[in-house]
Amino acid sequence: MSEIAGLHKVTAQGRRRGLFIKTYGCQMNVYDSQKLAHLLEDEYVQVPTAEEADLIIVNTCSVRAKPEQKVYSLLGELRKLKDRNPGLLIGVGGCVAQQEGEKIFKQNSAVDFVFGTHNLSSVPDLIAQRRRGAEPQMALEWRSTWEQLPLGLKLDNSVSAFVSISRGCDKYCTYCIVPFTRGPELSRPASEIENEIKLLLSKGVKEVVLLGQNVNSYGQDFRPASSFEDLLERLSAVEGLKRIRFTSPHPQEMNDRFVDLITTNPKICRHLHMPLQSGSDRILALMNRHYTRESFIQLAAALRERCPDMAITTDIIVGFPGERDFEFEETLDLMDQVSFDAAYSFVYSPRPGTAAARLPEQVDEDLKMSRLRKLQAKQDQITAGRLAAWQGRVVEVLVESGSRGDPNILQGRSLQNIVVNLDREYAGLVPGMLVEVCINGVGKHTLRGELL
């Protein structure tokens, strides 16, 4: 307690404490971490390493077992830091915290507070109470409204920013833990979304990425109901906004109006992330996905027919309980038919409380990994072909930042969400500019181009 009080005196002398945030998981967690940093910025400044911090926050993910295991391993390492610095505070948030708050305290005596996915606004009070000597506490309350948090969050000098439009999920896919950790779907008022985007534009942002577990379910919980398409049209009218991206939509909710809008609206990027999960109708039914392989193929074909330059990426789960060899081959066959630009693929990971974890015929781990390697090799071939097709073509690129690996390179993104590398030698080229680029080189996952 005396060590904690001593740190408070340091702050009274004018120094902001150091904050280190470790984030696991999806863009929603990245966005939440940004909000936490913004919420605490009056007292804390972010530092690059845990060793420099007075407060460490671990923002967790429980969608798969591996990120969850990493959390507990990291907390074991952080205990050693606290042994050397008893005044250090450690907080755990996110999906693992929502699901296993008590377990985290029992297994990690170094943890000072735990907060759930609906409780970011409680963090400053949890910190203050702990610094006053209170016992470790949890804030895991479900909320039926949106938390009042700072708006207009963006990374330093970034020209693209995340904006959350909904949280939670009502789909209850049998493999997914999100409904249990983030709750039911709750849409955010359109006026608040628009106000946040206008604030971001005033800070130099040119592109927004709309976030939700199922973004195209947006507005269905309103009375009267609204729609994701209504929101896209409203945001497209915002002056100064150059590009709109979003993730992730559910194939079940993709209707004719959705297809028409994303293939014709000039502000909506020509990239759609369509989570497939499996190419087998039987497995899709077991997953509770509510579409078929044929309807998915037809939807992808309609998108590419309307907009040949549309990039389509996906998620695929390998080794779902009961998946036979021929059903895995059906997934490979669908990949050939759709020709995904990229795929995020994972072996099935049983999550506690989900229906799939109780299914019989859990697939052998070695077989899962063998299938995963085969699937990823196929996707590498497809991706190489999709990228090679851009050689010699002109694309619009939003210049974003310098390359981490090469100081002579600037990076940007095409409408298809492909990273394009540009030489810094072009005079006057700065982040935020939209430029026409001729593609003259192809890498494994990126393109290279010259300014027209």
Short mmCIF file of C-alpha atoms in Angstrom, two decimals:
data_model
loop_
_atom_site.label_atom_id
_atom_site.label_comp_id
_atom_site.label_asym_id
_atom_site.label_seq_id
_atom_site.Cartn_x
_atom_site.Cartn_y
_atom_site.Cartn_z
CA MET A 1 0.00 0.00 0.00
CA SER A 2 2.84 2.40 0.78
CA GLU A 3 4.40 1.71 -2.66
CA ILE A 4 1.08 2.52 -4.37
CA ALA A 5 0.68 5.71 -2.35
CA GLY A 6 4.25 6.67 -3.28
CA LEU A 7 3.41 6.49 -6.97
CA HIS A 8 0.47 8.81 -6.36
CA LYS A 9 2.89 11.40 -4.93
CA VAL A 10 5.00 11.19 -8.08
CA THR A 11 1.94 12.13 -10.12
CA ALA A 12 1.26 15.06 -7.82
CA GLN A 13 4.70 16.38 -8.85
CA GLY A 14 3.57 16.53 -12.48
CA ARG A 15 4.68 13.30 -14.17
CA ARG A 16 2.18 11.26 -16.11
CA ARG A 17 2.48 7.58 -15.32
CA GLY A 18 3.37 5.02 -17.98
CA LEU A 19 0.63 2.87 -19.56
CA PHE A 20 1.31 -0.32 -21.50
CA ILE A 21 -1.61 -2.08 -23.25
CA LYS A 22 -1.26 -5.57 -24.70
CA THR A 23 -4.07 -6.37 -27.12
CA TYR A 24 -5.10 -9.79 -28.39
CA GLY A 25 -7.75 -10.59 -30.98
CA CYS A 26 -9.93 -8.70 -33.42
CA GLN A 27 -10.24 -5.10 -34.58
CA MET A 28 -12.94 -4.58 -31.95
CA ASN A 29 -10.36 -5.24 -29.24
CA VAL A 30 -7.88 -2.88 -30.94
CA TYR A 31 -10.59 -0.22 -30.97
CA ASP A 32 -11.38 -0.85 -27.28
CA SER A 33 -7.69 -0.51 -26.41
CA GLN A 34 -7.56 2.82 -28.21
CA LYS A 35 -10.57 3.97 -26.19
CA LEU A 36 -8.89 2.91 -22.94
CA ALA A 37 -5.73 4.84 -23.80
CA HIS A 38 -7.84 7.90 -24.62
CA LEU A 39 -9.87 7.50 -21.42
CA LEU A 40 -6.70 7.43 -19.29
CA GLU A 41 -4.59 9.98 -21.18
CA ASP A 42 -4.88 12.76 -18.57
CA GLU A 43 -2.93 10.63 -16.08
CA TYR A 44 -1.15 8.07 -18.26
CA VAL A 45 1.07 8.23 -21.32
CA GLN A 46 1.56 5.07 -23.39
CA VAL A 47 5.01 3.48 -23.22
CA PRO A 48 6.48 0.91 -25.63
CA THR A 49 7.35 -1.82 -23.10
CA ALA A 50 5.80 -3.38 -20.01
CA GLU A 51 9.03 -2.73 -18.08
CA GLU A 52 8.50 1.04 -18.37
CA ALA A 53 4.87 0.97 -17.19
CA ASP A 54 3.14 1.93 -13.96
CA LEU A 55 -0.08 0.41 -15.29
CA ILE A 56 -0.41 -2.61 -17.58
CA ILE A 57 -3.72 -3.54 -19.20
CA VAL A 58 -4.14 -6.86 -20.99
CA ASN A 59 -7.08 -6.79 -23.44
CA THR A 60 -7.95 -10.42 -24.08
CA CYS A 61 -9.55 -12.60 -26.75
CA SER A 62 -11.26 -15.97 -26.22
CA VAL A 63 -12.43 -16.74 -29.75
CA ARG A 64 -9.79 -19.49 -29.93
CA ALA A 65 -7.85 -21.35 -27.30
CA LYS A 66 -4.38 -20.13 -28.32
CA PRO A 67 -4.88 -16.39 -27.56
CA GLU A 68 -6.43 -17.35 -24.22
CA GLN A 69 -3.43 -19.52 -23.36
CA LYS A 70 -1.13 -16.63 -24.28
CA VAL A 71 -2.95 -14.40 -21.78
CA TYR A 72 -2.29 -16.69 -18.83
CA SER A 73 1.32 -17.13 -19.92
CA LEU A 74 1.77 -13.35 -20.15
CA LEU A 75 0.22 -12.82 -16.70
CA GLY A 76 2.79 -15.22 -15.28
CA GLU A 77 5.56 -13.10 -16.78
CA LEU A 78 4.00 -9.87 -15.50
CA ARG A 79 3.98 -11.25 -11.96
CA LYS A 80 7.78 -11.13 -12.08
CA LEU A 81 7.63 -7.44 -12.98
CA LYS A 82 5.33 -6.79 -10.05
CA ASP A 83 7.67 -8.61 -7.69
CA ARG A 84 10.31 -6.05 -8.66
CA ASN A 85 7.88 -3.13 -8.63
CA PRO A 86 5.03 -3.61 -6.10
CA GLY A 87 3.50 -0.28 -7.15
CA LEU A 88 2.77 -1.63 -10.63
CA LEU A 89 -0.95 -2.13 -11.35
CA ILE A 90 -2.18 -4.88 -13.68
CA GLY A 91 -5.67 -4.98 -15.16
CA VAL A 92 -7.28 -7.61 -17.40
CA GLY A 93 -10.17 -6.86 -19.76
CA GLY A 94 -11.85 -8.21 -22.86
CA CYS A 95 -13.55 -11.51 -23.62
CA VAL A 96 -11.48 -13.79 -21.37
CA ALA A 97 -12.07 -11.37 -18.49
CA GLN A 98 -15.82 -11.36 -19.15
CA GLN A 99 -15.89 -15.13 -19.19
CA GLU A 100 -13.40 -16.06 -16.47
CA GLY A 101 -13.09 -13.12 -14.09
CA GLU A 102 -12.97 -15.18 -10.89
CA LYS A 103 -10.53 -17.68 -12.40
CA ILE A 104 -8.15 -14.89 -13.39
CA PHE A 105 -8.00 -13.65 -9.79
CA LYS A 106 -7.56 -17.15 -8.37
CA GLN A 107 -4.70 -18.05 -10.72
CA ASN A 108 -2.94 -14.66 -10.76
CA SER A 109 -2.45 -12.90 -7.46
CA ALA A 110 -0.68 -10.04 -9.25
CA VAL A 111 -3.88 -8.90 -11.02
CA ASP A 112 -5.38 -5.75 -9.46
CA PHE A 113 -8.64 -5.46 -11.37
CA VAL A 114 -10.71 -7.23 -14.02
CA PHE A 115 -13.25 -5.59 -16.33
CA GLY A 116 -15.61 -6.98 -18.94
CA THR A 117 -16.46 -6.04 -22.49
CA HIS A 118 -19.20 -3.60 -21.38
CA ASN A 119 -17.17 -1.92 -18.64
CA LEU A 120 -14.43 0.21 -20.18
CA SER A 121 -15.85 3.30 -18.46
CA SER A 122 -15.32 1.63 -15.06
CA VAL A 123 -11.55 1.34 -15.51
CA PRO A 124 -10.53 4.78 -14.12
CA ASP A 125 -12.53 4.11 -10.94
CA LEU A 126 -11.09 0.59 -10.56
CA ILE A 127 -7.59 2.07 -10.83
CA ALA A 128 -8.33 4.86 -8.36
CA GLN A 129 -9.79 2.48 -5.77
CA ARG A 130 -6.85 0.12 -6.03
CA ARG A 131 -4.37 3.00 -5.62
CA ARG A 132 -6.24 4.02 -2.47
CA GLY A 133 -5.63 0.56 -1.07
CA ALA A 134 -8.92 -1.18 -1.84
CA GLU A 135 -9.03 -4.91 -2.50
CA PRO A 136 -8.83 -6.15 -6.12
CA GLN A 137 -12.20 -5.76 -7.82
CA MET A 138 -14.14 -6.86 -10.90
CA ALA A 139 -16.55 -4.94 -13.16
CA LEU A 140 -18.44 -7.44 -15.32
CA GLU A 141 -21.88 -5.85 -15.56
CA TRP A 142 -23.91 -6.34 -18.74
CA ARG A 143 -25.21 -3.04 -20.11
CA SER A 144 -28.26 -2.56 -22.33
CA THR A 145 -27.04 0.83 -23.59
CA TRP A 146 -23.81 2.17 -25.07
CA GLU A 147 -21.17 3.37 -22.65
CA GLN A 148 -20.39 7.08 -22.72
CA LEU A 149 -16.76 7.12 -23.85
CA PRO A 150 -14.47 9.61 -25.61
CA LEU A 151 -15.15 9.95 -29.34
CA GLY A 152 -12.81 10.57 -32.25
CA LEU A 153 -10.14 7.97 -31.50
CA LYS A 154 -7.28 7.47 -33.90
CA LEU A 155 -3.68 6.42 -33.86
CA ASP A 156 -1.12 9.20 -34.18
CA ASN A 157 -0.89 10.49 -37.78
CA SER A 158 -3.27 7.78 -39.00
CA VAL A 159 -5.52 8.58 -41.95
CA SER A 160 -7.77 5.57 -41.26
CA ALA A 161 -9.73 4.98 -38.06
CA PHE A 162 -12.03 2.38 -36.53
CA VAL A 163 -15.62 3.33 -35.66
CA SER A 164 -17.83 0.83 -33.84
CA ILE A 165 -21.44 0.67 -35.07
CA SER A 166 -22.71 -2.32 -33.08
CA ARG A 167 -21.66 -4.84 -30.48
CA GLY A 168 -22.60 -8.39 -29.60
CA CYS A 169 -24.21 -11.08 -31.73
CA ASP A 170 -27.54 -12.90 -31.95
CA LYS A 171 -26.50 -15.55 -34.48
CA TYR A 172 -25.19 -18.17 -32.01
CA CYS A 173 -22.96 -20.05 -34.42
CA THR A 174 -22.23 -23.26 -32.56
CA TYR A 175 -18.44 -22.75 -32.49
CA CYS A 176 -18.50 -19.10 -31.40
CA ILE A 177 -18.18 -17.66 -27.92
CA VAL A 178 -18.90 -14.02 -28.85
CA PRO A 179 -22.60 -14.04 -27.79
CA PHE A 180 -21.46 -15.17 -24.33
CA THR A 181 -18.67 -12.60 -23.96
CA ARG A 182 -20.09 -9.54 -25.76
CA GLY A 183 -23.80 -10.17 -25.32
CA PRO A 184 -26.75 -9.65 -27.66
CA GLU A 185 -26.62 -7.35 -30.67
CA LEU A 186 -26.92 -3.67 -29.81
CA SER A 187 -26.76 -1.06 -32.56
CA ARG A 188 -25.29 2.35 -31.92
CA PRO A 189 -27.36 5.43 -32.81
CA ALA A 190 -26.59 6.61 -36.35
CA SER A 191 -26.31 10.23 -35.22
CA GLU A 192 -23.54 9.31 -32.76
CA ILE A 193 -21.68 7.34 -35.43
CA GLU A 194 -21.89 10.29 -37.81
CA ASN A 195 -20.71 12.73 -35.13
CA GLU A 196 -17.69 10.57 -34.34
CA ILE A 197 -16.78 10.36 -38.02
CA LYS A 198 -17.01 14.15 -38.39
CA LEU A 199 -14.73 14.56 -35.37
CA LEU A 200 -12.24 12.11 -36.92
CA LEU A 201 -12.31 14.02 -40.20
CA SER A 202 -11.40 17.20 -38.32
CA LYS A 203 -8.30 15.34 -37.07
CA GLY A 204 -7.12 14.38 -40.55
CA VAL A 205 -8.82 11.01 -41.05
CA LYS A 206 -9.83 10.20 -44.65
CA GLU A 207 -11.14 6.64 -44.24
CA VAL A 208 -13.23 4.88 -41.59
CA VAL A 209 -13.56 1.17 -40.88
CA LEU A 210 -16.99 0.34 -39.45
CA LEU A 211 -16.83 -2.41 -36.84
CA GLY A 212 -19.38 -4.93 -35.58
CA GLN A 213 -19.62 -8.67 -35.02
CA ASN A 214 -22.20 -8.67 -37.85
CA VAL A 215 -22.20 -5.17 -39.30
CA ASN A 216 -25.00 -5.87 -41.78
CA SER A 217 -27.36 -6.75 -38.93
CA TYR A 218 -27.09 -3.11 -37.90
CA GLY A 219 -30.37 -1.41 -37.01
CA GLN A 220 -32.50 -4.54 -36.73
CA ASP A 221 -32.83 -3.98 -32.97
CA PHE A 222 -34.16 -0.43 -33.45
CA ARG A 223 -37.90 0.33 -33.26
CA PRO A 224 -38.73 1.14 -35.98
CA ALA A 225 -36.02 -1.00 -37.53
CA SER A 226 -33.30 0.52 -39.66
CA SER A 227 -30.68 -1.19 -41.82
CA PHE A 228 -26.97 -1.27 -42.54
CA GLU A 229 -27.68 -0.01 -46.04
CA ASP A 230 -29.46 3.04 -44.56
CA LEU A 231 -26.40 3.76 -42.44
CA LEU A 232 -23.99 3.39 -45.38
CA GLU A 233 -26.01 5.84 -47.46
CA ARG A 234 -26.11 8.33 -44.59
CA LEU A 235 -22.37 8.14 -43.96
CA SER A 236 -21.56 8.35 -47.68
CA ALA A 237 -23.11 11.81 -47.66
CA VAL A 238 -20.66 13.10 -45.01
CA GLU A 239 -18.49 15.76 -46.65
CA GLY A 240 -14.77 15.08 -46.55
CA LEU A 241 -15.04 11.33 -45.99
CA LYS A 242 -13.14 9.65 -48.82
CA ARG A 243 -13.50 5.95 -48.09
CA ILE A 244 -15.68 3.56 -46.09
CA ARG A 245 -14.68 0.04 -45.15
CA PHE A 246 -16.47 -2.39 -42.81
CA THR A 247 -16.02 -5.74 -41.12
CA SER A 248 -17.49 -8.25 -40.82
CA PRO A 249 -20.78 -8.80 -42.63
CA HIS A 250 -22.68 -12.11 -42.45
CA PRO A 251 -23.55 -13.81 -45.77
CA GLN A 252 -27.03 -14.54 -44.41
CA GLU A 253 -27.85 -10.79 -44.35
CA MET A 254 -26.52 -9.90 -47.82
CA ASN A 255 -29.51 -8.88 -49.95
CA ASP A 256 -29.89 -7.28 -53.39
CA ARG A 257 -29.80 -3.75 -51.96
CA PHE A 258 -26.55 -4.54 -50.14
CA VAL A 259 -24.93 -5.91 -53.31
CA ASP A 260 -26.10 -2.92 -55.35
CA LEU A 261 -24.79 -0.42 -52.80
CA ILE A 262 -21.32 -1.85 -52.31
CA THR A 263 -20.75 -2.33 -56.03
CA THR A 264 -21.86 1.16 -57.10
CA ASN A 265 -21.26 3.63 -54.25
CA PRO A 266 -17.91 5.36 -54.99
CA LYS A 267 -17.05 5.89 -51.31
CA ILE A 268 -17.44 2.22 -50.34
CA CYS A 269 -14.23 0.28 -50.91
CA ARG A 270 -14.22 -2.62 -53.35
CA HIS A 271 -13.40 -5.20 -50.72
CA LEU A 272 -15.82 -7.53 -48.99
CA HIS A 273 -14.89 -9.88 -46.17
CA MET A 274 -17.36 -12.80 -46.43
CA PRO A 275 -16.77 -15.39 -43.68
CA LEU A 276 -17.35 -18.80 -45.28
CA GLN A 277 -16.22 -21.10 -42.41
CA SER A 278 -16.89 -24.29 -44.45
CA GLY A 279 -17.72 -25.39 -47.98
CA SER A 280 -19.84 -28.32 -46.80
CA ASP A 281 -23.60 -27.92 -46.44
CA ARG A 282 -23.71 -30.47 -43.62
CA ILE A 283 -20.96 -28.71 -41.67
CA LEU A 284 -22.54 -25.30 -42.29
CA ALA A 285 -25.79 -26.63 -40.81
CA LEU A 286 -23.93 -27.99 -37.77
CA MET A 287 -22.31 -24.56 -37.42
CA ASN A 288 -25.76 -22.87 -37.53
CA ARG A 289 -24.67 -20.62 -40.38
CA HIS A 290 -28.01 -20.41 -42.29
CA TYR A 291 -26.67 -20.40 -45.86
CA THR A 292 -25.50 -23.09 -48.28
CA ARG A 293 -22.36 -23.52 -50.33
CA GLU A 294 -24.39 -22.84 -53.49
CA SER A 295 -25.93 -19.61 -52.16
CA PHE A 296 -22.45 -18.45 -51.11
CA ILE A 297 -21.00 -19.20 -54.56
CA GLN A 298 -23.91 -17.39 -56.26
CA LEU A 299 -23.48 -14.35 -54.02
CA ALA A 300 -19.75 -14.13 -54.77
CA ALA A 301 -20.47 -14.51 -58.49
CA ALA A 302 -23.07 -11.73 -58.38
CA LEU A 303 -20.59 -9.41 -56.66
CA ARG A 304 -17.86 -10.07 -59.21
CA GLU A 305 -20.30 -9.80 -62.12
CA ARG A 306 -21.43 -6.36 -60.93
CA CYS A 307 -17.90 -5.31 -59.98
CA PRO A 308 -15.10 -7.42 -61.53
CA ASP A 309 -12.49 -5.64 -59.37
CA MET A 310 -14.21 -6.63 -56.11
CA ALA A 311 -11.78 -8.28 -53.69
CA ILE A 312 -13.38 -11.02 -51.59
CA THR A 313 -11.66 -12.35 -48.49
CA THR A 314 -12.93 -14.91 -46.01
CA ASP A 315 -12.57 -16.90 -42.78
CA ILE A 316 -12.37 -20.72 -42.81
CA ILE A 317 -12.42 -23.19 -39.92
CA VAL A 318 -10.67 -26.51 -40.52
CA GLY A 319 -11.50 -29.66 -38.57
CA PHE A 320 -14.95 -28.79 -37.23
CA PRO A 321 -16.37 -31.77 -35.28
CA GLY A 322 -17.36 -34.55 -37.65
CA GLU A 323 -15.71 -33.02 -40.74
CA ARG A 324 -14.96 -35.84 -43.20
CA ASP A 325 -12.23 -35.85 -45.82
CA PHE A 326 -14.71 -35.26 -48.66
CA GLU A 327 -16.28 -32.35 -46.76
CA PHE A 328 -12.87 -30.74 -46.38
CA GLU A 329 -12.38 -31.26 -50.12
CA GLU A 330 -15.68 -29.46 -50.69
CA THR A 331 -14.16 -26.44 -48.96
CA LEU A 332 -11.10 -26.60 -51.23
CA ASP A 333 -13.36 -26.86 -54.27
CA LEU A 334 -15.35 -23.79 -53.20
CA MET A 335 -12.09 -21.86 -52.77
CA ASP A 336 -11.28 -22.61 -56.41
CA GLN A 337 -14.74 -21.51 -57.57
CA VAL A 338 -14.81 -18.22 -55.64
CA SER A 339 -11.08 -17.44 -55.93
CA PHE A 340 -10.71 -15.58 -52.64
CA ASP A 341 -8.13 -12.80 -52.57
CA ALA A 342 -7.09 -13.93 -49.08
CA ALA A 343 -8.33 -16.27 -46.37
CA TYR A 344 -7.86 -16.27 -42.60
CA SER A 345 -7.86 -19.95 -41.72
CA PHE A 346 -7.77 -21.70 -38.36
CA VAL A 347 -8.13 -25.15 -36.89
CA TYR A 348 -11.33 -25.63 -34.91
CA SER A 349 -10.84 -24.78 -31.24
CA PRO A 350 -13.50 -25.95 -28.73
CA ARG A 351 -14.71 -23.04 -26.61
CA PRO A 352 -16.36 -23.66 -23.23
CA GLY A 353 -20.12 -23.20 -23.22
CA THR A 354 -20.56 -23.42 -27.00
CA ALA A 355 -22.72 -26.10 -28.60
CA ALA A 356 -19.93 -27.39 -30.87
CA ALA A 357 -17.72 -28.20 -27.88
CA ARG A 358 -20.29 -30.85 -26.90
CA LEU A 359 -20.53 -32.45 -30.36
CA PRO A 360 -19.19 -35.98 -30.90
CA GLU A 361 -16.47 -36.83 -33.42
CA GLN A 362 -13.96 -34.16 -32.43
CA VAL A 363 -11.27 -34.25 -35.14
CA ASP A 364 -7.74 -35.38 -34.32
CA GLU A 365 -5.31 -32.47 -33.87
CA ASP A 366 -2.72 -33.86 -36.31
CA LEU A 367 -5.40 -34.27 -38.96
CA LYS A 368 -6.59 -30.70 -38.36
CA MET A 369 -3.07 -29.37 -38.88
CA SER A 370 -2.55 -31.46 -42.01
CA ARG A 371 -5.75 -30.08 -43.52
CA LEU A 372 -4.85 -26.54 -42.49
CA ARG A 373 -1.46 -26.72 -44.23
CA LYS A 374 -3.11 -28.05 -47.40
CA LEU A 375 -5.74 -25.30 -47.35
CA GLN A 376 -3.21 -22.54 -46.74
CA ALA A 377 -0.98 -23.78 -49.57
CA LYS A 378 -3.95 -23.63 -51.93
CA GLN A 379 -4.86 -20.12 -50.79
CA ASP A 380 -1.26 -18.97 -51.30
CA GLN A 381 -1.52 -20.10 -54.93
CA ILE A 382 -4.87 -18.36 -55.43
CA THR A 383 -3.62 -15.16 -53.79
CA ALA A 384 -0.51 -15.14 -55.99
CA GLY A 385 -2.69 -15.34 -59.08
CA ARG A 386 -5.06 -12.62 -57.88
CA LEU A 387 -2.16 -10.27 -57.14
CA ALA A 388 -0.39 -11.00 -60.43
CA ALA A 389 -3.53 -9.90 -62.28
CA TRP A 390 -2.89 -6.32 -61.07
CA GLN A 391 0.43 -6.06 -62.92
CA GLY A 392 0.36 -3.08 -65.32
CA ARG A 393 -3.00 -1.80 -64.08
CA VAL A 394 -3.78 1.62 -62.60
CA VAL A 395 -5.27 1.71 -59.10
CA GLU A 396 -6.32 4.42 -56.66
CA VAL A 397 -4.19 4.37 -53.51
CA LEU A 398 -4.76 6.13 -50.19
CA VAL A 399 -1.27 6.94 -48.90
CA GLU A 400 -1.05 5.87 -45.24
CA SER A 401 2.44 5.80 -43.72
CA GLY A 402 6.07 4.87 -44.08
CA SER A 403 7.08 1.24 -44.26
CA ARG A 404 8.39 -0.26 -41.02
CA GLY A 405 10.87 -2.41 -42.88
CA ASP A 406 12.21 0.10 -45.41
CA PRO A 407 12.63 3.83 -44.69
CA ASN A 408 12.68 4.55 -48.43
CA ILE A 409 9.14 3.22 -48.92
CA LEU A 410 5.71 4.77 -48.36
CA GLN A 411 2.71 2.47 -48.06
CA GLY A 412 -0.91 2.89 -48.97
CA ARG A 413 -3.95 0.76 -49.73
CA SER A 414 -5.97 0.23 -52.85
CA LEU A 415 -9.76 0.15 -52.86
CA GLN A 416 -9.38 -3.64 -52.63
CA ASN A 417 -7.49 -3.32 -49.30
CA ILE A 418 -4.20 -4.42 -50.86
CA VAL A 419 -1.04 -2.78 -49.52
CA VAL A 420 0.78 -0.87 -52.27
CA ASN A 421 4.41 0.22 -51.79
CA LEU A 422 5.64 3.50 -53.27
CA ASP A 423 9.08 5.12 -53.37
CA ARG A 424 9.48 8.12 -51.06
CA GLU A 425 11.21 10.00 -53.88
CA TYR A 426 7.90 11.32 -55.17
CA ALA A 427 7.84 14.98 -54.15
CA GLY A 428 4.90 16.09 -52.06
CA LEU A 429 3.55 12.60 -51.40
CA VAL A 430 2.14 12.60 -47.85
CA PRO A 431 -0.27 10.42 -45.82
CA GLY A 432 -3.91 11.16 -46.60
CA MET A 433 -3.44 11.77 -50.32
CA LEU A 434 -5.44 9.77 -52.88
CA VAL A 435 -3.20 9.08 -55.87
CA GLU A 436 -3.31 7.11 -59.12
CA VAL A 437 -0.63 4.42 -59.23
CA CYS A 438 0.48 2.06 -61.99
CA ILE A 439 1.35 -1.37 -60.58
CA ASN A 440 4.80 -2.51 -61.70
CA GLY A 441 5.66 -5.15 -59.11
CA VAL A 442 4.01 -8.00 -57.19
CA GLY A 443 5.05 -9.43 -53.82
CA LYS A 444 3.67 -12.31 -51.77
CA HIS A 445 0.97 -10.18 -50.15
CA THR A 446 1.60 -6.67 -51.51
CA LEU A 447 1.93 -4.68 -54.72
CA ARG A 448 4.46 -2.10 -55.82
CA GLY A 449 3.68 0.87 -58.04
CA GLU A 450 4.80 4.13 -59.54
CA LEU A 451 2.93 7.40 -59.34
CA LEU A 452 1.27 8.55 -62.52
#
